[in-house]
Coordinates of C-alpha atoms in Angstrom, one line a residue:
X1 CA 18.1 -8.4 -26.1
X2 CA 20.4 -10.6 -24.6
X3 CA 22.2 -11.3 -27.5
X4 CA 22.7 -8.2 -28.9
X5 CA 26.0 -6.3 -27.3
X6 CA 25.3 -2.2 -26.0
X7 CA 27.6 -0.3 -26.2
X8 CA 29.3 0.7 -22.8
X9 CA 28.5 4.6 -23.2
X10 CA 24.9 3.9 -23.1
X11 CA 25.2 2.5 -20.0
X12 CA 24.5 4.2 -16.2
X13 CA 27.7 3.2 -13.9
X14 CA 25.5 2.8 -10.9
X15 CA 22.6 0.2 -12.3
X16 CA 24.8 -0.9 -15.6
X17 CA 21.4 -0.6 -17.5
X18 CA 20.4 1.7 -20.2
X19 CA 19.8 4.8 -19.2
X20 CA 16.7 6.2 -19.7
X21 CA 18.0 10.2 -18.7
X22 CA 21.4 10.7 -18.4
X23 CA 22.6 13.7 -16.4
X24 CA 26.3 14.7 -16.3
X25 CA 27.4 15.6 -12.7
X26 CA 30.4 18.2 -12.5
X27 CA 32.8 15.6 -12.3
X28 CA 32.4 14.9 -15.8
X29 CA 31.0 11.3 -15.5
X30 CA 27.0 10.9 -16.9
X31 CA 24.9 8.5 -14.6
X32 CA 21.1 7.7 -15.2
X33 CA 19.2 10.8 -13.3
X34 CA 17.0 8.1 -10.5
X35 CA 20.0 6.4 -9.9
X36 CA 22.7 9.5 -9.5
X37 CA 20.1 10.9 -7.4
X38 CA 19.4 7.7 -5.2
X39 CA 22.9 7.6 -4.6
X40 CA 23.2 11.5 -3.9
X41 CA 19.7 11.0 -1.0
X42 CA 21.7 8.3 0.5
X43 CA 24.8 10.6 1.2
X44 CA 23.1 14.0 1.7
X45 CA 24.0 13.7 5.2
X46 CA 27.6 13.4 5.0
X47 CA 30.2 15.9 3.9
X48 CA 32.1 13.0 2.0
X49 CA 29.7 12.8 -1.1
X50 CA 31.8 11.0 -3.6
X51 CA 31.4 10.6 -7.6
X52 CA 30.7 6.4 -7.7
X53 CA 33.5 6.7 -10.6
X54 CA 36.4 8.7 -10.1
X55 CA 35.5 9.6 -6.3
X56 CA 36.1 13.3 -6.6
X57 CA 34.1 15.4 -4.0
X58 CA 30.1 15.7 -5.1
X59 CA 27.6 18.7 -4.3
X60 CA 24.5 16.4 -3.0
X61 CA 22.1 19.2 -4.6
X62 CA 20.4 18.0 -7.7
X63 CA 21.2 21.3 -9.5
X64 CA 24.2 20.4 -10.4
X65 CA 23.6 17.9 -12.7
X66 CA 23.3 18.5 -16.2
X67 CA 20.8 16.9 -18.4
X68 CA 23.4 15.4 -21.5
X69 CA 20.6 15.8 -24.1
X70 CA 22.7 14.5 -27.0
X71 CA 23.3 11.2 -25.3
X72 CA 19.9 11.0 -24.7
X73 CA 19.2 11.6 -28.5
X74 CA 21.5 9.0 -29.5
X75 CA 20.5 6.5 -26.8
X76 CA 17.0 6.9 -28.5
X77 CA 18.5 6.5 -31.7
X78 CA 19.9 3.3 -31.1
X79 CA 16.8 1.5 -29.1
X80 CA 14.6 2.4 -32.1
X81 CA 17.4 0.9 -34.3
X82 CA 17.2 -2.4 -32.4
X83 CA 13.5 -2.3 -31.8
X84 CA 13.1 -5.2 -34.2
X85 CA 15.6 -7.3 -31.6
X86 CA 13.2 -6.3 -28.2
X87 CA 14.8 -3.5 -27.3
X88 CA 12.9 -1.1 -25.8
X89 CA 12.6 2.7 -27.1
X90 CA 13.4 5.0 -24.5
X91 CA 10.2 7.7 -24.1
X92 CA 11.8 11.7 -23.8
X93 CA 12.1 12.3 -20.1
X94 CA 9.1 13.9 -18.7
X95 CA 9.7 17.8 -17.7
X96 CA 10.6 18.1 -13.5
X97 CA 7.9 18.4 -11.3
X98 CA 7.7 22.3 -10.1
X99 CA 6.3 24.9 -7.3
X100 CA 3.7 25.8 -9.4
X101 CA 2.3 22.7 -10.5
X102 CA 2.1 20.6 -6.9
X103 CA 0.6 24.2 -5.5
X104 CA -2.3 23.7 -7.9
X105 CA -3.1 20.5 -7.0
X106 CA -3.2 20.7 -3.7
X107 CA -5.4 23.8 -3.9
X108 CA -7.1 21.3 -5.9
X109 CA -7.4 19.2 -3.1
X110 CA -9.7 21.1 -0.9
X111 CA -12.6 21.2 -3.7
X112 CA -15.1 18.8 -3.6
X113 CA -15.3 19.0 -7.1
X114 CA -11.3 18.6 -8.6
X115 CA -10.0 16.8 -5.3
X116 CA -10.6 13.2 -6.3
X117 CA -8.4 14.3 -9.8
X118 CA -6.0 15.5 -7.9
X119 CA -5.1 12.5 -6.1
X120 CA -4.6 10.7 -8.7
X121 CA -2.2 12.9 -10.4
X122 CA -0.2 13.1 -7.6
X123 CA -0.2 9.2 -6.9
X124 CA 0.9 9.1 -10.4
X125 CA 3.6 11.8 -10.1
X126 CA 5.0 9.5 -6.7
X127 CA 4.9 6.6 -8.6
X128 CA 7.2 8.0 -11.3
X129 CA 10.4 8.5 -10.3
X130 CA 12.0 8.9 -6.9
X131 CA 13.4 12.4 -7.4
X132 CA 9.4 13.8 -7.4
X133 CA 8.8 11.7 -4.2
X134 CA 11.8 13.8 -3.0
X135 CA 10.1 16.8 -4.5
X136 CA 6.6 16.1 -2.8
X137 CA 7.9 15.6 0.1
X138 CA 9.6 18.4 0.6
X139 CA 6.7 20.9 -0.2
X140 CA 4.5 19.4 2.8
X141 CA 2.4 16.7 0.7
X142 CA 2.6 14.3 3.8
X143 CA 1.0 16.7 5.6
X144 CA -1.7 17.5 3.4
X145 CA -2.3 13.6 3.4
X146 CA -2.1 13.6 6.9
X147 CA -4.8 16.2 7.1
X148 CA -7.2 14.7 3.9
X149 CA -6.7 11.5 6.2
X150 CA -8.0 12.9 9.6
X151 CA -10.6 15.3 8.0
X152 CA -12.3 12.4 6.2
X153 CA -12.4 10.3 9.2
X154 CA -14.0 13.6 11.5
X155 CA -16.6 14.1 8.7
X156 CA -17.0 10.5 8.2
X157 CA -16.4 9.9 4.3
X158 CA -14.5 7.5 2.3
X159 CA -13.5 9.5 -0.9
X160 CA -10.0 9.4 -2.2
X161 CA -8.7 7.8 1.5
X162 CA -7.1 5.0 -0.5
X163 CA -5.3 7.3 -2.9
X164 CA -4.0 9.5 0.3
X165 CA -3.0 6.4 2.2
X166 CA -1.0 5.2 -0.7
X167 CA 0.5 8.6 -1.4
X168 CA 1.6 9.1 2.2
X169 CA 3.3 5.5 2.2
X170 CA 5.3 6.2 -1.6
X171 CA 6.5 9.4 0.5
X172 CA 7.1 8.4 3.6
X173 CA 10.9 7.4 3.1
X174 CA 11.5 10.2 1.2
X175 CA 10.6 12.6 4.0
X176 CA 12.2 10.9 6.6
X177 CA 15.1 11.3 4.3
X178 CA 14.9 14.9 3.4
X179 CA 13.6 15.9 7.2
X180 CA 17.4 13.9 8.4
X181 CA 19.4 16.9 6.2
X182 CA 19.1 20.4 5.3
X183 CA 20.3 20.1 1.8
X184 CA 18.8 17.1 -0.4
X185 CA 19.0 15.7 -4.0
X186 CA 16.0 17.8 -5.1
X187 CA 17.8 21.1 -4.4
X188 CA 15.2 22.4 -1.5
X189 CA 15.6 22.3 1.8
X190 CA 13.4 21.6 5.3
X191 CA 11.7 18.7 4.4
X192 CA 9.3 17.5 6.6
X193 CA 9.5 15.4 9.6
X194 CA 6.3 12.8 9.7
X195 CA 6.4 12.5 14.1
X196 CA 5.2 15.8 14.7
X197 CA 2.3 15.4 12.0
X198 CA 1.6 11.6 13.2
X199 CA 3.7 10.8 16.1
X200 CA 2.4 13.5 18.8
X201 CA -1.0 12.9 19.8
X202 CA -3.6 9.6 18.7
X203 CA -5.2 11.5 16.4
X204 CA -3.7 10.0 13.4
X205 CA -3.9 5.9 14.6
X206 CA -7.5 7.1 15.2
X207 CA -8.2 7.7 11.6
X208 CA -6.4 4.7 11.0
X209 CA -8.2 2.6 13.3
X210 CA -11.8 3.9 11.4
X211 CA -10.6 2.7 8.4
X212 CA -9.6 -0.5 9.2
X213 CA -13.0 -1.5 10.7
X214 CA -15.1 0.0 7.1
X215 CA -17.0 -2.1 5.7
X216 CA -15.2 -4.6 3.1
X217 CA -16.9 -4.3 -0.5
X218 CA -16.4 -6.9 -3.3
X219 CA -13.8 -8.7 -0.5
X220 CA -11.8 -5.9 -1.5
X221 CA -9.1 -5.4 1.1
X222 CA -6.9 -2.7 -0.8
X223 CA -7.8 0.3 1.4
X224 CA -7.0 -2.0 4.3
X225 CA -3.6 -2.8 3.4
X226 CA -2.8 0.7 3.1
X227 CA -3.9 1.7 6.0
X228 CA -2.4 -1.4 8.5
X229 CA 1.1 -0.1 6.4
X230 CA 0.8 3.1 7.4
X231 CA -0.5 2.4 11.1
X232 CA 2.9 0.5 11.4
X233 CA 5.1 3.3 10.5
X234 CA 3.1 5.9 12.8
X235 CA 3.3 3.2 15.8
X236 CA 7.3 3.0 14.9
X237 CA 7.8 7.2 15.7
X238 CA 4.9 7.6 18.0
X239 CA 5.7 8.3 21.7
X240 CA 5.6 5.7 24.3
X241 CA 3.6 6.7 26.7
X242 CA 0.8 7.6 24.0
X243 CA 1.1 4.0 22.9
X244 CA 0.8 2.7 26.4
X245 CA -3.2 4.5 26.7
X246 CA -4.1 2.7 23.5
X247 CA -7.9 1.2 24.3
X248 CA -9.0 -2.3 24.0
X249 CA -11.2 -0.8 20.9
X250 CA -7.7 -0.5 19.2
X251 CA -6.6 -4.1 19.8
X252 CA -9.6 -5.6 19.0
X253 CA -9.5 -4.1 15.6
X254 CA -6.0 -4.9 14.9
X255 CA -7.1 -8.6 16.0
X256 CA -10.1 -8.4 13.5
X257 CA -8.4 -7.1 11.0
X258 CA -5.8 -10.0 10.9
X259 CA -8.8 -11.9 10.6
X260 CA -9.7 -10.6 7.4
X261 CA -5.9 -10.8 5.9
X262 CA -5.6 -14.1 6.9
X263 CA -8.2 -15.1 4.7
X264 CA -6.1 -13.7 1.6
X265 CA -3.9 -15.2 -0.2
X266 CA -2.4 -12.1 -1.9
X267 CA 1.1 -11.3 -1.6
X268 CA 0.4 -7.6 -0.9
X269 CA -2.4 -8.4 1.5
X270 CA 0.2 -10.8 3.2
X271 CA 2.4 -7.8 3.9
X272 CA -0.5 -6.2 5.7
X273 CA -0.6 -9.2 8.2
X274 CA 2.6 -8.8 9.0
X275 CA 2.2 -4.9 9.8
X276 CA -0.7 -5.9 11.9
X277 CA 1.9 -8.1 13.6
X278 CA 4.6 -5.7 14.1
X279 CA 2.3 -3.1 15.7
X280 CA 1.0 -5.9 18.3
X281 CA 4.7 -6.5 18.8
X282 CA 5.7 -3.3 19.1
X283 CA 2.6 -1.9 21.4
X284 CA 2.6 -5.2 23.6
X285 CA 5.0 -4.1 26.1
X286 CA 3.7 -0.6 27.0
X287 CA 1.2 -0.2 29.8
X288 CA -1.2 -3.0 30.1
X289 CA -1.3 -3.3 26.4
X290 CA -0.3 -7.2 27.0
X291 CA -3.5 -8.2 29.0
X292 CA -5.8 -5.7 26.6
X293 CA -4.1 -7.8 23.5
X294 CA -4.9 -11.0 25.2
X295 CA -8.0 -10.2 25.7
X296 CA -9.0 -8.9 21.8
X297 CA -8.5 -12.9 21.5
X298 CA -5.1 -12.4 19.8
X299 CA -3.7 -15.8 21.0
X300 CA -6.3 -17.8 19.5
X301 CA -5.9 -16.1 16.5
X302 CA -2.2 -16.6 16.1
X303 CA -2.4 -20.3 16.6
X304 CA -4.9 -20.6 13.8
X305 CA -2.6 -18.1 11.4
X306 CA 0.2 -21.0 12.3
X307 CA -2.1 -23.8 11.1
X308 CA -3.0 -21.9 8.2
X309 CA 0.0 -20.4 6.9
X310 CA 3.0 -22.9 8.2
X311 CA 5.5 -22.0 5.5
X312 CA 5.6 -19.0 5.5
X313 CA 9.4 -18.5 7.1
X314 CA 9.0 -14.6 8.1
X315 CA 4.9 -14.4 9.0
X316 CA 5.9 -17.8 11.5
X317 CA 8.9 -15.9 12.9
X318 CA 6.7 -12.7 13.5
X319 CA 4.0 -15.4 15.1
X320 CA 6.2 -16.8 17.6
X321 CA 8.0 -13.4 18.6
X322 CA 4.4 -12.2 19.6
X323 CA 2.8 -15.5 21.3
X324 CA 6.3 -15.4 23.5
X325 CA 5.5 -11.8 24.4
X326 CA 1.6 -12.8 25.7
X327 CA 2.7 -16.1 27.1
X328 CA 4.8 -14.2 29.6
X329 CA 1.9 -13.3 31.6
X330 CA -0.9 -15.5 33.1
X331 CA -3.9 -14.5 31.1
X332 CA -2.0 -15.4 27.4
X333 CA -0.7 -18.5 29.1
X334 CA -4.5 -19.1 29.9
X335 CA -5.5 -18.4 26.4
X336 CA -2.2 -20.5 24.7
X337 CA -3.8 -23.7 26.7
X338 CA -7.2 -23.3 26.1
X339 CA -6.9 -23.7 22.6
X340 CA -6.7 -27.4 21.4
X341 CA -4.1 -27.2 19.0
X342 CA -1.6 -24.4 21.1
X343 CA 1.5 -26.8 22.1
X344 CA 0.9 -29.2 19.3
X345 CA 1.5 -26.2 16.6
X346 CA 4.5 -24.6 18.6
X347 CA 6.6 -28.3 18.6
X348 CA 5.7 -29.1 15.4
X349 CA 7.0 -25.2 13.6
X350 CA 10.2 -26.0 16.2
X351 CA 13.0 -26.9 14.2
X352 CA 11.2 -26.5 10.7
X353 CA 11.0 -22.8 10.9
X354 CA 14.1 -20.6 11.3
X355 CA 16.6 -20.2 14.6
X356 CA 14.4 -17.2 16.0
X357 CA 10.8 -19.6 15.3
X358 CA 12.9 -22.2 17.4
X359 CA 14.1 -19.1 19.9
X360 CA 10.6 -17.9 20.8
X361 CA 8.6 -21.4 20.5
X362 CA 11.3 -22.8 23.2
X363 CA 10.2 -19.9 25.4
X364 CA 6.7 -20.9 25.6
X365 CA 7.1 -24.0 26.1
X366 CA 9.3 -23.2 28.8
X367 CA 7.2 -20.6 29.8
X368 CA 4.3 -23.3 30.0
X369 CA 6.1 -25.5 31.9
X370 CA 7.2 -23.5 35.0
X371 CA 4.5 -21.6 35.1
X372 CA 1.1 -23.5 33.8
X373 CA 2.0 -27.4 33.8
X374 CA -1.3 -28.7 35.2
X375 CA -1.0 -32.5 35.1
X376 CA -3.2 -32.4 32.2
X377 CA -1.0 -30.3 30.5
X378 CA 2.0 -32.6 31.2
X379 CA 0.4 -35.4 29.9
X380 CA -0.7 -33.1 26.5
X381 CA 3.3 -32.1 26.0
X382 CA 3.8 -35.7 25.9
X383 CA 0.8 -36.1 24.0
X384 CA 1.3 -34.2 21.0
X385 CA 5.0 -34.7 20.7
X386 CA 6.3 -31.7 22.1
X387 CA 8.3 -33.6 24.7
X388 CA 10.1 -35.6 22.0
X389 CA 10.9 -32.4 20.1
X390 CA 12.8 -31.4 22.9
X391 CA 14.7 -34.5 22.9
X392 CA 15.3 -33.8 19.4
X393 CA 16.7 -30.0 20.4
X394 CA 19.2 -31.5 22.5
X395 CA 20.5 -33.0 19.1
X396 CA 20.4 -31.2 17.1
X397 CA 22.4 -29.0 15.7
X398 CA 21.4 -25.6 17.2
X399 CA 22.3 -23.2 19.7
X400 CA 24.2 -24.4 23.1
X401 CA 21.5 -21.9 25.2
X402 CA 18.1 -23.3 23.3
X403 CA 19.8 -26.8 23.9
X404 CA 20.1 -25.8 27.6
X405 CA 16.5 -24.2 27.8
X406 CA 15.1 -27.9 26.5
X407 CA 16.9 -29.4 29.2
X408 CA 15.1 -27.0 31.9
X409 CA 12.3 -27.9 30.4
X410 CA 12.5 -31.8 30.5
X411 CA 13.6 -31.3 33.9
X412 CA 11.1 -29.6 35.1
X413 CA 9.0 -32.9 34.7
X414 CA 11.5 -35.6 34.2
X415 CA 9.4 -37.9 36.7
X416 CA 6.1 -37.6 34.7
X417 CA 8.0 -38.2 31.8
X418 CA 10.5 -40.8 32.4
X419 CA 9.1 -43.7 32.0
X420 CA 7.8 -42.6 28.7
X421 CA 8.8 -45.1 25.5
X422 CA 8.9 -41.7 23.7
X423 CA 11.5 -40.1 25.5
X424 CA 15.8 -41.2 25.6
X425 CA 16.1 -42.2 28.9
X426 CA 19.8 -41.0 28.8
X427 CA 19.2 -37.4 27.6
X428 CA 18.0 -37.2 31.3
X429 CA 20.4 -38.9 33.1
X430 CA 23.4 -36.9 31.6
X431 CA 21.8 -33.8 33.2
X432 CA 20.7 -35.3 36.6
X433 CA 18.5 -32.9 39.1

């Protein structure tokens, strides 16, 4: 493929690859369809919709383009001619998805006997191209999810919850997008907006929350990855003060649920840990979420994730941000020091990691030290390293305010530590008490 030369007409302006159904817009100029109409979603909510190419004014509806069937004929022509070479041939575009069609499926949906078919042909009509994700979502599929979702959970079955959770997610953009503008790449209009189906009451992380604790079969964690995805993007647009009743029911499940990811070494089930992490993040400051998180033993759990995954640049950073947020109150400071390996892990990821790892690990530290330095744990910091590290800090080559923040720190303790063979003597004296 790479050596054989295609000719420039075959080729979309926007991706520069071949494309696979070119539409003509009423500019003149013929674009791939999924990428003309990425590009049209992207600027459906501004009144200066350009053509990429000669940046004439473009209508962001969909209707206008034109499907350039003799391009697409010769485009076909020419793959099959270079088959032998490993080109691809280019399949006939499949017919747009219409009213008609979704309406029977999700009429399908509510029988017991065609629902399960159903979801799979609509899983595979999201998966195929972003202009029926558009499509979906426009004609209130989300919230027929929404509603298989909470249904299953009230009558307490598990059939076809994976293929709704992974529909919702493949549409989730899509209506956010649509919901943002009246007039969208698909031609409709009204999309729908996910918070009032999922944002509004607790309903919703509920459902979730029942599905994360089923039972695991053949270590098969698929269903739960959905599901931890799609409780982070509820938690992201649900209202605050909902957030803040959360029970310690929730928390612990979250908690036990990283459990289970953390035993994975899948990509996709990685992905999932870090979901789990962002809702603890983003729930920890509300109410007394901070103590009930402490308490569904997420401290101890982070530690070991540390241990287990340490090179992992964006799980670490996600790690740190959330041990900083429990360390700041007495009970996760308790928890960080119970746990034999806490200040060891957090000076040896500082420096290794990223600037924010180094951010957040320097803040409990610090947080440890003002607020928790028993002489035992003085003598552990010294211990395990961690008061060298912040020697190390102070020369490195790093930010003047996490350079300051170690200094804090050593002074806190300077006469515990001074004598120490470990510790430059002189790092101390240039910053006297």
């Amino acid at each position: 493929m790479a050596e054989i030369e295609v000719p420039e007409l075959l080729l979309c302006p926007i991706s520069l690859e071949i494309m696979k159904d070119p539409v003509t817009t009423v500019t003149g100029i013929t674009y791939d369809r999924e990428s003309i109409e990425e590009w049209l979603q992207q600027k459906s909510n501004k009144k200066d919709c350009m053509c990429p190419v000669t940046k004439q004014p473009l209508p962001t509806d969909s209707h206008f383009l034109t499907p350039n069937h003799t391009l697409r004929r010769f485009i076909q022509a020419w793959c099959s001619a270079n088959e032998s070479n490993g080109v691809d041939r280019i399949p006939t575009p499949r017919s747009p998805l219409d009213n008609s069609q979704l309406h029977k499926l999700l009429t399908d949906l509510d029988a017991p006997r065609t629902f399960q078919t159903s979801l799979n042909k609509m899983h595979d009509l999201a998966t195929q191209s972003q202009r029926n994700r558009n499509f979906m979502a426009q004609q209130r599929v989300p919230k027929a999810m929404v509603q298989f979702i909470t249904t299953t959970f009230k009558q307490g079955k598990t059939s076809g919850v994976e293929e709704a959770l992974r529909i919702l997610r493949l549409l989730w953009r899509s209506t956010s997008s649509s919901s943002s503008s009246s007039s969208s790449p698909t031609g409709g209009g009204g999309g729908t907006n996910m918070k009032p189906l999922v944002g509004e009451t607790l309903d919703f992380i509920k459902s979730l929350t029942w599905i994360l604790q089923l039972p695991i079969i053949d270590n098969d964690l698929n269903m739960v990855n959905e599901a931890m995805q799609i409780l982070k993007l509820t938690i992201e647009i649900t209202d605050s003060t909902l957030l803040g009743s959360l029970n310690h029911e929730f928390f612990k499940q979250i908690v036990s649920t990283m459990t289970r990811l953390s035993k994975s070494s899948s990509s996709i089930h990685q992905n999932a840990l870090k979901s789990a992490l962002h809702v603890l993040i983003e729930t920890c400051p509300l109410g007394r979420n901070r103590t009930k998180i402490v308490e569904s033993g997420a401290v101890g759990e982070l530690i070991e994730l540390s241990i287990d995954k340490p090179t992992e640049k964006n799980l670490t950073e996600l790690i740190f941000k959330l041990l900083g947020q429990l360390c700041s109150c007495a009970e996760g400071r308790e928890e960080f020091l119970k746990h034999p390996a806490g200040i060891a892990v957090v000076s040896k990821r500082t420096l290794r990691v990223s600037a924010a790892t180094d951010d957040r690990a320097l803040h409990v530290l610090w947080l440890i030290s003002k607020f928790s330095a028993t002489n035992e744990v003085v003598r552990e910091m010294l211990r395990v390293g961690a008061v060298s590290k912040l020697c190390m800090v102070m020369q490195a080559d790093c930010a003047s305010y996490l350079k300051q923040k170690a200094t804090d720190i050593l002074r806190f303790h300077a006469k515990a530590w001074n004598n120490s063979p470990c510790i430059q003597v002189y790092l101390l004296t240039r910053h006297p008490r």
